[in-house]
Structures are given as C-alpha cells and as structure tokens.
Short mmCIF file of C-alpha atoms in Angstrom, two decimals:
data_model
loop_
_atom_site.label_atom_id
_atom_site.label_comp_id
_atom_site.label_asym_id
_atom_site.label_seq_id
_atom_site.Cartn_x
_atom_site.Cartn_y
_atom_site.Cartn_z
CA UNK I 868 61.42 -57.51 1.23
CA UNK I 869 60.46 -53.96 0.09
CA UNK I 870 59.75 -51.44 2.64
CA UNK I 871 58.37 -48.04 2.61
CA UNK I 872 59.75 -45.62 5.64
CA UNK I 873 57.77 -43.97 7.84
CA UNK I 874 60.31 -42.19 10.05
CA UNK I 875 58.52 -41.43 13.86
CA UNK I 876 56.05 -44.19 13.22
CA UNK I 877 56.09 -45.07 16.98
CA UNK I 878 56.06 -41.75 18.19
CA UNK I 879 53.00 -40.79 15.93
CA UNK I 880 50.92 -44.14 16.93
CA UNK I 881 51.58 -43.49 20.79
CA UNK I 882 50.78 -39.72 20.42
CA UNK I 883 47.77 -40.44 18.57
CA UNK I 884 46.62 -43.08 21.09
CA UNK I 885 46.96 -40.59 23.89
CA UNK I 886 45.31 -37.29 22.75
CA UNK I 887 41.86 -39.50 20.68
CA UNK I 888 41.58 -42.10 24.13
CA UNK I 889 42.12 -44.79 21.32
CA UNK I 890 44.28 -48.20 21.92
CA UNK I 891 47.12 -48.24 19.83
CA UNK I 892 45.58 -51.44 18.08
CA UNK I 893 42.91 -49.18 17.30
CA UNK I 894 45.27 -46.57 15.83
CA UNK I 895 47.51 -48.69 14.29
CA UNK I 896 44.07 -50.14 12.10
CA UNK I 897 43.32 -47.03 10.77
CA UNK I 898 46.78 -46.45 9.26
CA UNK I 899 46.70 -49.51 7.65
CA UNK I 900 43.54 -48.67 5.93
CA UNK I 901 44.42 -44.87 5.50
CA UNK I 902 48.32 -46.34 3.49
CA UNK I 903 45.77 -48.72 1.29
CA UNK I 904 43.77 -46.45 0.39
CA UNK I 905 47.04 -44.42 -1.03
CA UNK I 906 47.92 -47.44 -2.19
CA UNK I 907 45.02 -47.52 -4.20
CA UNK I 908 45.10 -44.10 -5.07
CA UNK I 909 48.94 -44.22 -6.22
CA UNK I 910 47.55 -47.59 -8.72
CA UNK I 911 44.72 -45.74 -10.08
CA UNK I 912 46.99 -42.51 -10.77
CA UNK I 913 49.90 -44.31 -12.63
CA UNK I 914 48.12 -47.30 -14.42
CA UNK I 915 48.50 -46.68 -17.88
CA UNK I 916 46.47 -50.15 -18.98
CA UNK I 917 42.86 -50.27 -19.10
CA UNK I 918 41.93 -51.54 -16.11
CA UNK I 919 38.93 -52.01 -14.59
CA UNK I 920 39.23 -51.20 -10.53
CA UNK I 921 35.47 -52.05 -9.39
CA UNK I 922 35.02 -52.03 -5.57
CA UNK I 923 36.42 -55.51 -4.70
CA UNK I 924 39.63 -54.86 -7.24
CA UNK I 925 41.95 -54.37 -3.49
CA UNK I 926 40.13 -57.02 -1.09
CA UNK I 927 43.37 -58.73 -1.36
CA UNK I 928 45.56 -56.67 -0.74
CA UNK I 929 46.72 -55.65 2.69
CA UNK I 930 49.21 -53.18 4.60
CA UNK I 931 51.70 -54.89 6.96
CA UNK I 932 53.30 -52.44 9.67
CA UNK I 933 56.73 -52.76 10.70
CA UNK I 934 56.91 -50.73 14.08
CA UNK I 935 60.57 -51.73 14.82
CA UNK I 936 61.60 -50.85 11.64
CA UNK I 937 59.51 -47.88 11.29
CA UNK I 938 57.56 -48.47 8.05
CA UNK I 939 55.58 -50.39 5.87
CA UNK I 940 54.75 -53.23 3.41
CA UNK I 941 52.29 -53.85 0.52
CA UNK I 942 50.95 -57.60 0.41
CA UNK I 943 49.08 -59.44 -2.36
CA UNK I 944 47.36 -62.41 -1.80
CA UNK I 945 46.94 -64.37 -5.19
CA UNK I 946 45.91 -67.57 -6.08
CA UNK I 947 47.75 -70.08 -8.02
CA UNK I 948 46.58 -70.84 -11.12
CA UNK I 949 47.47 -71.87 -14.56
CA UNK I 950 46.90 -69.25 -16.74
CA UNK I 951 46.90 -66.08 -15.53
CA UNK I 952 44.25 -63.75 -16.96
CA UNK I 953 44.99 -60.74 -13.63
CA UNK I 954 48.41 -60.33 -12.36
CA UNK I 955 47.13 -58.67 -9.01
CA UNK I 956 45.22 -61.58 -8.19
CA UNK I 957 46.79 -64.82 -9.90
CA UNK I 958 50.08 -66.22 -10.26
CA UNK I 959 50.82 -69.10 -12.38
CA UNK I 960 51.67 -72.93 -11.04
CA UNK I 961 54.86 -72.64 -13.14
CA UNK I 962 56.26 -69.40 -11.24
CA UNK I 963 55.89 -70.53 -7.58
CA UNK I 964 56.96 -74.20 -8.38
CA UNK I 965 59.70 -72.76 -9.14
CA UNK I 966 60.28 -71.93 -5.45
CA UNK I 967 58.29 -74.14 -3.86
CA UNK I 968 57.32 -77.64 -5.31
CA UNK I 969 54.49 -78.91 -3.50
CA UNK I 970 52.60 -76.01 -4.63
CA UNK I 971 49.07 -76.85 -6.33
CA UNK I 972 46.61 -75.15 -8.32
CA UNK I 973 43.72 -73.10 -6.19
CA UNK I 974 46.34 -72.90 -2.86
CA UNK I 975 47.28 -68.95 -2.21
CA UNK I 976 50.58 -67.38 -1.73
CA UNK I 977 51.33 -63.84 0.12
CA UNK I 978 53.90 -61.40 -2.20
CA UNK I 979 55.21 -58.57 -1.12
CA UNK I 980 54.27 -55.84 -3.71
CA UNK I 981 55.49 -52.92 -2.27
CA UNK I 982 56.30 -49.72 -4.75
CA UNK I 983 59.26 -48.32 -5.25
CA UNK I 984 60.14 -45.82 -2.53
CA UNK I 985 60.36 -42.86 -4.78
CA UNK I 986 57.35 -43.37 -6.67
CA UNK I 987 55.12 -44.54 -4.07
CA UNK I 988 56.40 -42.95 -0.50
CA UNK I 989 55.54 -38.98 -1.41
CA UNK I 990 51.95 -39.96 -2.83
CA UNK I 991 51.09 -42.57 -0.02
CA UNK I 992 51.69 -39.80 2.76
CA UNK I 993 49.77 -37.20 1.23
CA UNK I 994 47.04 -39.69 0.67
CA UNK I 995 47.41 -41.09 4.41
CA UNK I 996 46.73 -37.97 6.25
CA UNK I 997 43.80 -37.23 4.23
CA UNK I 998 42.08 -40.16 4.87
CA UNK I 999 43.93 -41.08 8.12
CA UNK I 1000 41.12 -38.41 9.95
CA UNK I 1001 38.35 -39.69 9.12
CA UNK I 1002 39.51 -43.44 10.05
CA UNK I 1003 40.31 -42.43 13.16
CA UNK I 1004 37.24 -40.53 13.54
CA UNK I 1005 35.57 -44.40 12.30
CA UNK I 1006 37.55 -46.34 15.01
CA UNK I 1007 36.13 -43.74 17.56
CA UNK I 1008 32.77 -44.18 16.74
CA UNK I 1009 33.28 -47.51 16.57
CA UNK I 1010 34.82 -48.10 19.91
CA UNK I 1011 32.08 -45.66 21.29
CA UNK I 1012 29.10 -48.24 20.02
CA UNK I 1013 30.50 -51.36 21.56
CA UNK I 1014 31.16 -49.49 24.92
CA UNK I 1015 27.68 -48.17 24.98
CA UNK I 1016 25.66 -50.62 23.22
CA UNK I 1017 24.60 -52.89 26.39
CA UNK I 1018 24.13 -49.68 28.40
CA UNK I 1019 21.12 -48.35 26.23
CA UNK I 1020 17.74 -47.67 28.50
CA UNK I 1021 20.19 -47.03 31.57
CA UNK I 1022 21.38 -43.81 33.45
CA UNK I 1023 24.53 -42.68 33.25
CA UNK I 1024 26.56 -39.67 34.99
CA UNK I 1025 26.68 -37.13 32.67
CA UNK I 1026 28.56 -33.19 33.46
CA UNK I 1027 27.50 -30.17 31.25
CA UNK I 1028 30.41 -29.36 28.57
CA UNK I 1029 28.98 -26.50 26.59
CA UNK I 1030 26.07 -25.74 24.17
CA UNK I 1031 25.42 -26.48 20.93
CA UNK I 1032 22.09 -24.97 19.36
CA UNK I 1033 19.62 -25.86 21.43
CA UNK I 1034 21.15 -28.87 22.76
CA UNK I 1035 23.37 -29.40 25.37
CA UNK I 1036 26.31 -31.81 24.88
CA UNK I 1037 27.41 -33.62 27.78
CA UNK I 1038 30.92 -35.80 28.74
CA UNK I 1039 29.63 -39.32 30.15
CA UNK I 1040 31.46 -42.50 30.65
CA UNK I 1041 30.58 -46.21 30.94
CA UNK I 1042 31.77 -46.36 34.43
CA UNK I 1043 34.44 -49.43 33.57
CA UNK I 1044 36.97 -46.95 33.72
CA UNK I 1045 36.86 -45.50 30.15
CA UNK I 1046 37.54 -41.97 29.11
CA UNK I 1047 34.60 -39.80 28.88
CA UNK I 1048 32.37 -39.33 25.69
CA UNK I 1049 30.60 -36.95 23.99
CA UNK I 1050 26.74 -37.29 24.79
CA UNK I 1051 23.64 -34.76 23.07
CA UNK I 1052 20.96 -33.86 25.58
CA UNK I 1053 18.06 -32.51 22.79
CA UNK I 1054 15.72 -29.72 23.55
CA UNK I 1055 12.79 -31.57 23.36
CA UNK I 1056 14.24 -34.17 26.10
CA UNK I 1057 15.12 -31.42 28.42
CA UNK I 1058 13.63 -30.58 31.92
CA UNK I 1059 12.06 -27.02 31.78
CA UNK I 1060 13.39 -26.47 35.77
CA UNK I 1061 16.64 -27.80 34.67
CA UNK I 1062 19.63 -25.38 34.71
CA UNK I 1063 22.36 -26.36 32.33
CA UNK I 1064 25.54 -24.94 34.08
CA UNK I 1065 28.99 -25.49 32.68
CA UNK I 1066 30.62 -28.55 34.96
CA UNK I 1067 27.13 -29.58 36.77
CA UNK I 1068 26.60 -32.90 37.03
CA UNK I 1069 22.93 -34.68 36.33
CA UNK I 1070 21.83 -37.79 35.93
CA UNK I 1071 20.55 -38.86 32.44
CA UNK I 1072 18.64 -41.50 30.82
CA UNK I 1073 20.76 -42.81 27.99
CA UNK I 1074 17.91 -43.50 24.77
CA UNK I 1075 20.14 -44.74 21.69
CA UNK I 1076 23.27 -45.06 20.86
CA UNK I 1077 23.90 -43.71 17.03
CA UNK I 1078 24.70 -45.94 14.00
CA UNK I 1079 26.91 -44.89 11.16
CA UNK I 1080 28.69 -41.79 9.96
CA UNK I 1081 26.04 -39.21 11.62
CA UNK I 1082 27.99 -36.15 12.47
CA UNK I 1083 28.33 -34.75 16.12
CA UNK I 1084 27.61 -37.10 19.71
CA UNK I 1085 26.94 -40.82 18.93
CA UNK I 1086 25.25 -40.55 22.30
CA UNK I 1087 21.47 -39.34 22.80
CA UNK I 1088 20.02 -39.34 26.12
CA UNK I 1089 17.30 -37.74 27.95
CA UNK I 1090 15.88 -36.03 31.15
CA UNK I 1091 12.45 -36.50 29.44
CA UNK I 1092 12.29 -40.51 29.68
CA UNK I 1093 10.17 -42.17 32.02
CA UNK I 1094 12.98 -44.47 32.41
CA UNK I 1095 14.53 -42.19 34.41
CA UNK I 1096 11.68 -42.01 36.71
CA UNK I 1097 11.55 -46.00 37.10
CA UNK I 1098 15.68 -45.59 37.65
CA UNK I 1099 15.53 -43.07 40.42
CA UNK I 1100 12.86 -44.96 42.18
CA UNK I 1101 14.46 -48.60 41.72
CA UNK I 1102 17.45 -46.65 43.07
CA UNK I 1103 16.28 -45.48 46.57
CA UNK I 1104 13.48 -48.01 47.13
CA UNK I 1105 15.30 -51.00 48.62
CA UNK I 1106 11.72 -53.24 48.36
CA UNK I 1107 11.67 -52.66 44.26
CA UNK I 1108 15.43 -53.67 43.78
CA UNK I 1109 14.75 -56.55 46.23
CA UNK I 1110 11.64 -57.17 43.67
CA UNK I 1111 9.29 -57.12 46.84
CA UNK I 1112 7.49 -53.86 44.70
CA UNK I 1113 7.43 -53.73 41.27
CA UNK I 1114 6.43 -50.93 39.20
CA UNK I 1115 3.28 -51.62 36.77
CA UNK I 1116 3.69 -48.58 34.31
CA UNK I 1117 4.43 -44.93 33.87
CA UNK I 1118 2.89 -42.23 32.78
CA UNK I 1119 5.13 -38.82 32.46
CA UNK I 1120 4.87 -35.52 30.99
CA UNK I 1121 7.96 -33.80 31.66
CA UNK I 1122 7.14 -31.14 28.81
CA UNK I 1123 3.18 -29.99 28.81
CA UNK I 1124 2.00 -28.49 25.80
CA UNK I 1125 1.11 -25.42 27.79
CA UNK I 1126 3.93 -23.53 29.99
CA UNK I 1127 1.48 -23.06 32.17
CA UNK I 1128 1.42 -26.39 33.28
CA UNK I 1129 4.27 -28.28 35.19
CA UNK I 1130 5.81 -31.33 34.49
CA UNK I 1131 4.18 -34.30 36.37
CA UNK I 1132 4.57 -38.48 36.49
CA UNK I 1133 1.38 -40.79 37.50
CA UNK I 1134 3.15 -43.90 38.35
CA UNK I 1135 1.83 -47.65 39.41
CA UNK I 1136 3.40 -49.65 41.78
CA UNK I 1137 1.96 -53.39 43.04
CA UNK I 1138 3.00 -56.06 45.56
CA UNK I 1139 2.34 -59.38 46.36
CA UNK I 1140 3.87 -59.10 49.89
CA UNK I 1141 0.67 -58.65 52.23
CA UNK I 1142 2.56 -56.86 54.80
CA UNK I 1143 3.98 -54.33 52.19
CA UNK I 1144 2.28 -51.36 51.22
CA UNK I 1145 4.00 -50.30 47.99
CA UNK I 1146 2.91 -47.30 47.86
CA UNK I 1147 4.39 -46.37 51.34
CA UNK I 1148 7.30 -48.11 50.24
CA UNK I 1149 7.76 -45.83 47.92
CA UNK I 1150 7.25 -42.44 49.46
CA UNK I 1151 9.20 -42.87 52.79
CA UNK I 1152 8.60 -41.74 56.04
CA UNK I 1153 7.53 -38.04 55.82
CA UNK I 1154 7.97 -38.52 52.01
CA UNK I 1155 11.68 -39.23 52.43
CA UNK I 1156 12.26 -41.63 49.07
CA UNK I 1157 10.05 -39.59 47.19
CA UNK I 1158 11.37 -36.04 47.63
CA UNK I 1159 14.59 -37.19 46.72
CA UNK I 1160 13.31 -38.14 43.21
CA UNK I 1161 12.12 -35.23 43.27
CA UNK I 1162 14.52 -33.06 43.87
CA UNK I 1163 16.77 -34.67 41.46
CA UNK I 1164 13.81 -34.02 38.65
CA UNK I 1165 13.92 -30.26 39.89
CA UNK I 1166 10.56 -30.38 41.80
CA UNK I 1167 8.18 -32.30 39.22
CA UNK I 1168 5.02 -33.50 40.57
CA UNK I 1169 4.82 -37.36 40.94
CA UNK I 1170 1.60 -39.32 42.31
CA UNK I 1171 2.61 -42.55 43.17
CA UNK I 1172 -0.89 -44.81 42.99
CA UNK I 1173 -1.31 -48.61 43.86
CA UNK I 1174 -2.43 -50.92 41.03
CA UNK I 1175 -5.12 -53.18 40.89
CA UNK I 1176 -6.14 -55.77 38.16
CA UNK I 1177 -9.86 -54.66 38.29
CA UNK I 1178 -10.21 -51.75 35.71
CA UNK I 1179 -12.25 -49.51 37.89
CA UNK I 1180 -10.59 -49.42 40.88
CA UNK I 1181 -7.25 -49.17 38.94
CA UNK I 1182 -8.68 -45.80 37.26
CA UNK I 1183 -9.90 -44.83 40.39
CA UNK I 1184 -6.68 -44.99 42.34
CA UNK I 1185 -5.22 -43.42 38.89
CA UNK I 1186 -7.13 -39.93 39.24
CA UNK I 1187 -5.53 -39.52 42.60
CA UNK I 1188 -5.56 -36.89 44.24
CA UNK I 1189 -9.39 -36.63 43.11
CA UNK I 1190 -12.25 -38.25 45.27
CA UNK I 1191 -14.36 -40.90 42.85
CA UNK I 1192 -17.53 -42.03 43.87
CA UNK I 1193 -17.99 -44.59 40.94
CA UNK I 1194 -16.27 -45.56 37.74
CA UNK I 1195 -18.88 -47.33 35.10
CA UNK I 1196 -16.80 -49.55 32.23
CA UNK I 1197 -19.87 -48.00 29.98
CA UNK I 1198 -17.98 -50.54 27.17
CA UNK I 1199 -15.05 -52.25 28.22
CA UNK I 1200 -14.47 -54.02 24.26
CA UNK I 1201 -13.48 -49.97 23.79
CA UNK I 1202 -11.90 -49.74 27.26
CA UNK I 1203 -14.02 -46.72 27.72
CA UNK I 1204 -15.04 -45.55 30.66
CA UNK I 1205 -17.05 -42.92 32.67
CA UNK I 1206 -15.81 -42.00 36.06
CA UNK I 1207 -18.34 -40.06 38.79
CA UNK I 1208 -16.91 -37.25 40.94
CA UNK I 1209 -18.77 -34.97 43.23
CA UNK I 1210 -19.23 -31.17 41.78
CA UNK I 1211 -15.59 -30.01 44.09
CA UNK I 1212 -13.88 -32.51 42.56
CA UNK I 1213 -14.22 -31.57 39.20
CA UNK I 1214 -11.30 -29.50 38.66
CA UNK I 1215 -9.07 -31.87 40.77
CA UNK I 1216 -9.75 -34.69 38.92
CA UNK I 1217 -9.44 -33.18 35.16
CA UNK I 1218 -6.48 -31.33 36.31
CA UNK I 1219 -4.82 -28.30 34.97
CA UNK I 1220 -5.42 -28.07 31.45
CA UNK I 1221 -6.47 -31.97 31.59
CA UNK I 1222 -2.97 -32.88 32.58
CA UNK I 1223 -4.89 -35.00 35.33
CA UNK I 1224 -7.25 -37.28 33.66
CA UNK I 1225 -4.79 -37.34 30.16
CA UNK I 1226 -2.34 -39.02 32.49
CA UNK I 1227 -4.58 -41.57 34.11
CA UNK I 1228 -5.62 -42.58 30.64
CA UNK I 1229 -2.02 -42.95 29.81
CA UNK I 1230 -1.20 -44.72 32.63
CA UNK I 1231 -4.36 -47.02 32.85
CA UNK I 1232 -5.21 -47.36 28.91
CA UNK I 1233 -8.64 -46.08 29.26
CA UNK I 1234 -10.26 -43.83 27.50
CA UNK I 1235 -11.91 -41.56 30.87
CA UNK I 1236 -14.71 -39.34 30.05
CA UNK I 1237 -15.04 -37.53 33.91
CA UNK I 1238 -18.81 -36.73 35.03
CA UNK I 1239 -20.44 -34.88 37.24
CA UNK I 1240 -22.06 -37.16 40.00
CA UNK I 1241 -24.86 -35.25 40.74
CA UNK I 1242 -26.41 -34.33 36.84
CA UNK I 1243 -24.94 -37.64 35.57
CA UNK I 1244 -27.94 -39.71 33.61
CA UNK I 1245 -27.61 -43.16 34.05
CA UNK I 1246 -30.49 -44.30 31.71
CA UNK I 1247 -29.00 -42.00 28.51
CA UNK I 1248 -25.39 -43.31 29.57
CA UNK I 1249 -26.97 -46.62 29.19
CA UNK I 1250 -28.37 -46.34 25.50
CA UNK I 1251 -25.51 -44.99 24.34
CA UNK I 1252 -23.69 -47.75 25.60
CA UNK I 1253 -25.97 -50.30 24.30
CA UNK I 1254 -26.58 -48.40 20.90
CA UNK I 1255 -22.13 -48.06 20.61
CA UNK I 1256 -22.60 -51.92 21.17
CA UNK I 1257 -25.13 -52.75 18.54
CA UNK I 1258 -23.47 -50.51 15.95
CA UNK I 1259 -20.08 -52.46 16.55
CA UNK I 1260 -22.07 -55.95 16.66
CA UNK I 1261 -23.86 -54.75 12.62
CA UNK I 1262 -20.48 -53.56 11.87
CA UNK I 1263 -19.26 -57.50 12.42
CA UNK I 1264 -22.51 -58.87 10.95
CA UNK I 1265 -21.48 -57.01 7.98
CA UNK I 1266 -17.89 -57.58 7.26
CA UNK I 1267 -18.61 -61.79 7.67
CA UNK I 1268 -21.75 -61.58 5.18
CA UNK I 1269 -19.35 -59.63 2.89
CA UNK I 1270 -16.69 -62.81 3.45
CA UNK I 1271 -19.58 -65.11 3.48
CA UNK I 1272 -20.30 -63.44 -0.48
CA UNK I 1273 -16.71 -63.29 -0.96
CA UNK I 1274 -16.57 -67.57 -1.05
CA UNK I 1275 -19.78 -67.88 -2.48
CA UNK I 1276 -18.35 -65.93 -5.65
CA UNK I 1277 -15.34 -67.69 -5.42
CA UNK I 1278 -17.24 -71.26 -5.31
CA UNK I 1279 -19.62 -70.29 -8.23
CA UNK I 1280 -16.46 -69.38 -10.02
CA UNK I 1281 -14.56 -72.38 -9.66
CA UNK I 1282 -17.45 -74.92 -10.07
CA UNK I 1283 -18.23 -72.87 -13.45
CA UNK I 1284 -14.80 -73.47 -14.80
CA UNK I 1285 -14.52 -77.19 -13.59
CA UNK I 1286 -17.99 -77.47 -15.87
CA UNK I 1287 -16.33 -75.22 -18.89
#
C-alpha cells in the first residue's frame, strides 16, 4: 500500500501531548482530520474535471496513521455497484470480483487511495499545520466540556493567573487529577472586597461551561452566585450535609447598585428535627460557622433567618434584624403585604438604601410595603384592599363575558352556515 512519510511522527504526537495536557489519542485525531483536510485541499487544487465537491463529497474518506512506520494513508470507502456514475464513491461488481468472488452489489470495500508522494506530501504538510492549530485547539475545548460538564453549579479551587480587561482569568481543575484550565471570573460576578492577587487562591462558583468555538476560557464562574453561599454553608454545617437543616432559599446582593452599600445575603434555613435549631446550627457557638463564611466572602453581611410556611411570620423573621409588631397579607392573590414597625425601627427594617426590605421580598416573594405602626390607618388600608379586590374580580367578570360573546358569535356563525 501507498504511504505518505511523515518523518518524527512519534516525536511530534508525544511532544504535542505533553506541552497542550492532551492524550495522544486526542492528538493523534486532530492530525487525521488536519492531513484530510489537505487531502481535500490537494483534490480541489489539481482536479481538472468539473466536479462538484458539496460538503459530504469526503465523508468517506478517511486518514489511517502508521506510527511505526512514521506516516500515513488515504482510504476510500466505496460501494459496489454496477455502473459506476462517481469513481470516489463506487466501484463496479466486475472490478472487485475480480479479486474477490463472493462480492455482491451494495457490500463496501476499503482502497487505499493515497497520492503520489511528490504531488501530494509538500501540499498536505503545508495544509496540516494550518489547520492542525485550530484542531487541536477543538480537541481542547472539547476535552475541557466533558471534564466540566457534570461539575456545573459547583465550587471549584480556582488561583489568580493574570488579568484580562476587566476580568480575571483563573487556572482551576476538576480535582480527578487533571491538569489545570483556563477559567474567566467577569466583572460583574466579582466581590467588591475581593483582592485579585497573582497566585491567591479563592473559592469560586463554577456557572456554565461554554459551547462552541467562543474565543478565550470555556470556563465562567462566579463570586457573585448565591450558590456559593449555599456551598460554603453546606460545607461547615455538619446538620445541612447530614440533611438534618436544609436551606429554603437565598437572597444575595453581592454587588448593590450604590457603592455605598455593602454586599449582604438574607438566607432561610428550616428543620424538622425538634431538638435542632437551624438557625443556631448555622451560626456556631460565638458565631463560629458563620464567620468563617464570612471571611471567605471578605466580610459580607449574612442574616441567617428561620423559615416558616405561614407568610407573615416568614416575612417577619425575613426583615431581621428589624422588630415587627404585625404583618397584614392586605391581598395575598398579589402576595402583597404591609408589615408594622414601631417609628425606631424604620430605618432598620428598610435598610440602607432599601437593601433591607428589597432582600426580604427576594427572599420571601412578597411584595413588602413597610409602615409606620403608630400613623398606620387600618380602615383606608382596608378599602384599598377590598377596592384592589373588586377591580381584579370586574377584571375576571370581563374577560369570561368577552369568551362567553366569543362562542356565542361562533355558534350564530356555524348554525347560519349549517342553514345556508
């Protein structure tokens, strides 16, 4: 059979293996699609026939490496047929029976179709290390996605490489024993008391794992995440990994709108245990468990608040550290609600800028208009209610007469053309 040298074609498979972190399997697939791609080139260049090459022209054809050998074959499959209308894909019954006698029409044969040396060798390496790159570069990314696809929504170990933009780019592995990878840590899911320092380690959320032929990290991950939060917790609160506390939801702002406002979590925590209080559970003794989350979040602000399945003690609990004295579900269809604090409380229970009471909404899914206990009217809070109510209730009346009018003129319609 024809070959085509490659002198140093071990050498150059192991060598790329070791500097890309790529199995030589890997490797050795991309140079067999970089060579047929030359291959296909080298056709195209010295066909002097009309021929059509569409897209699916080469899908049988196929490079076979010879490592001991050091080079490389060109195979065809073609089927056997009778009358051959495309040599690249056909051969005739009468031409392989002439081999082989128990051949039959619609069975395939492999041929080696290999160029000659001269004419083919010079064009196929040029062509090779132009597309060779980006193959590699393909396998990579490749490799990369099945590695990290089962790890999405988990934390990983990441240490600070360098800068890019505003991002910073970090090296993270798998933690099977893999070699690190390239991971983007955006601005916008960045800690503002973070400090990105060449070679510091941090822990980071990992959010998606890139499809396709994006340029730059496949990896995106975040400090931002509330998954992180739930992580950190899970990971130094033995009750919630024994599944003795679980955590009901999460509210986070790790960037406010203003800069004058910290970053700060709200997050709910429940039992079932009556001998466990979760909330305890969660902050240590002398606030042990928590301040570690904390200090690995660079000092955020986290309220950790029990849950309840009644609305207005849940919202209640969920303006912590605010004192409530009453929380009216003025229309629960809405999931609105009005929540009383004394005059001091006020401030404490809106919160800097509303960073407070925005993240008890978040975290409850209430819509919390705070009040003033002491100037609150409870008879115009009540019409309001009742007059929201009644406006929703016409709004209903309204859309099933328009229905009921809708089949009415449909009826008429179809009675008129049974008559016609």
């Amino acid at each position: 059979m024809a070959m085509v040298s490659l002198p140093g074609l071990r050498e150059m498979i192991d060598s790329i293996s070791q500097e890309r972190n790529l199995p030589k399997q890997a490797v050795q697939a991309a140079l067999r699609e970089a060579l047929l791609k030359g291959y296909e080139r080298y056709r195209r260049t010295i066909s002097m026939e009309k021929i059509h090459f569409d897209e699916h022209f080469f899908d049988n054809f196929e490079i076979e490496l010879d490592i001991a050998e050091e080079g490389f074959r060109v195979l065809s499959t073609k089927t056997i047929v009778e009358l051959v209308s495309s040599g690249d894909h056909e051969i005739s019954l009468k031409e392989v029976q002439e081999v082989a006698d128990e051949a039959q029409l619609g069975d395939t044969v492999v041929l080696d179709v290999t160029p000659d040396q001269r004419e083919f060798g010079r064009m196929a390496a040029i062509q090779t290390k132009q597309v060779l790159q980006q193959k590699l570069r393909d396998q990579q990314r490749k490799i990369v996605q099945e590695e990290f696809e089962d790890l999405e929504s988990t934390v990983l170990q990441g240490r600070v490489l360098r800068f890019d933009r505003q991002s910073v780019i970090l090296a993270v592995n798998s933690g099977f024993g893999q070699p690190e990878v390239e991971a983007e840590l955006p601005k916008r899911e960045q800690l503002p008391n973070d400090n990105y320092r060449a070679n510091t380690t941090i822990k980071v959320y990992l959010k998606k794992v890139r499809e396709g032929p994006s340029r730059g990290p496949q990896l995106l991950v975040s400090r931002a995440d509330a998954g992180l939060v739930v992580y950190l917790f899970a990971n130094e609160v033995p009750e919630i990994e024994d599944e003795v506390v679980r955590i009901v939801a999460v509210a986070r702002e790790a960037n406010p709108p203003s800069r004058h406002v910290g970053p700060r979590t709200k997050i709910a925590v429940d039992t079932l245990e009556r001998d466990v209080d979760p909330v305890g559970a969660c902050i240590g003794a002398r606030g042990s468990r928590i301040q570690v989350v904390v200090n690995e979040l660079r000092g955020e602000k986290i309220d950790v608040i029990r849950w309840s399945p009644d609305p207005a003690t849940y919202i209640a609990n969920a303006l912590s550290p605010a004192k409530v004295d009453e929380v009216r579900l003025v229309n629960p269809e809405a999931r609105q609600a009005h929540v009383l604090v004394p005059e001091d409380q006020l401030s404490l229970a809106i919160g800097k800028e509303g960073q407070n009471v925005r993240l008890a909404a978040r975290l409850t899914g209430w819509k919390i208009d705070i009040k003033d206990s002491a100037k609150y009217d409870y008879d115009s809070s009540y019409e309001s209610s009742r007059v929201q109510s009644s406006y929703e209730e016409e709004e209903d009346l309204e859309e099933e007469v328009e229905e009921l009018d809708e089949l009415e003129e449909t009826s008429t319609a179809s009675s008129v053309q049974r008559t016609a």
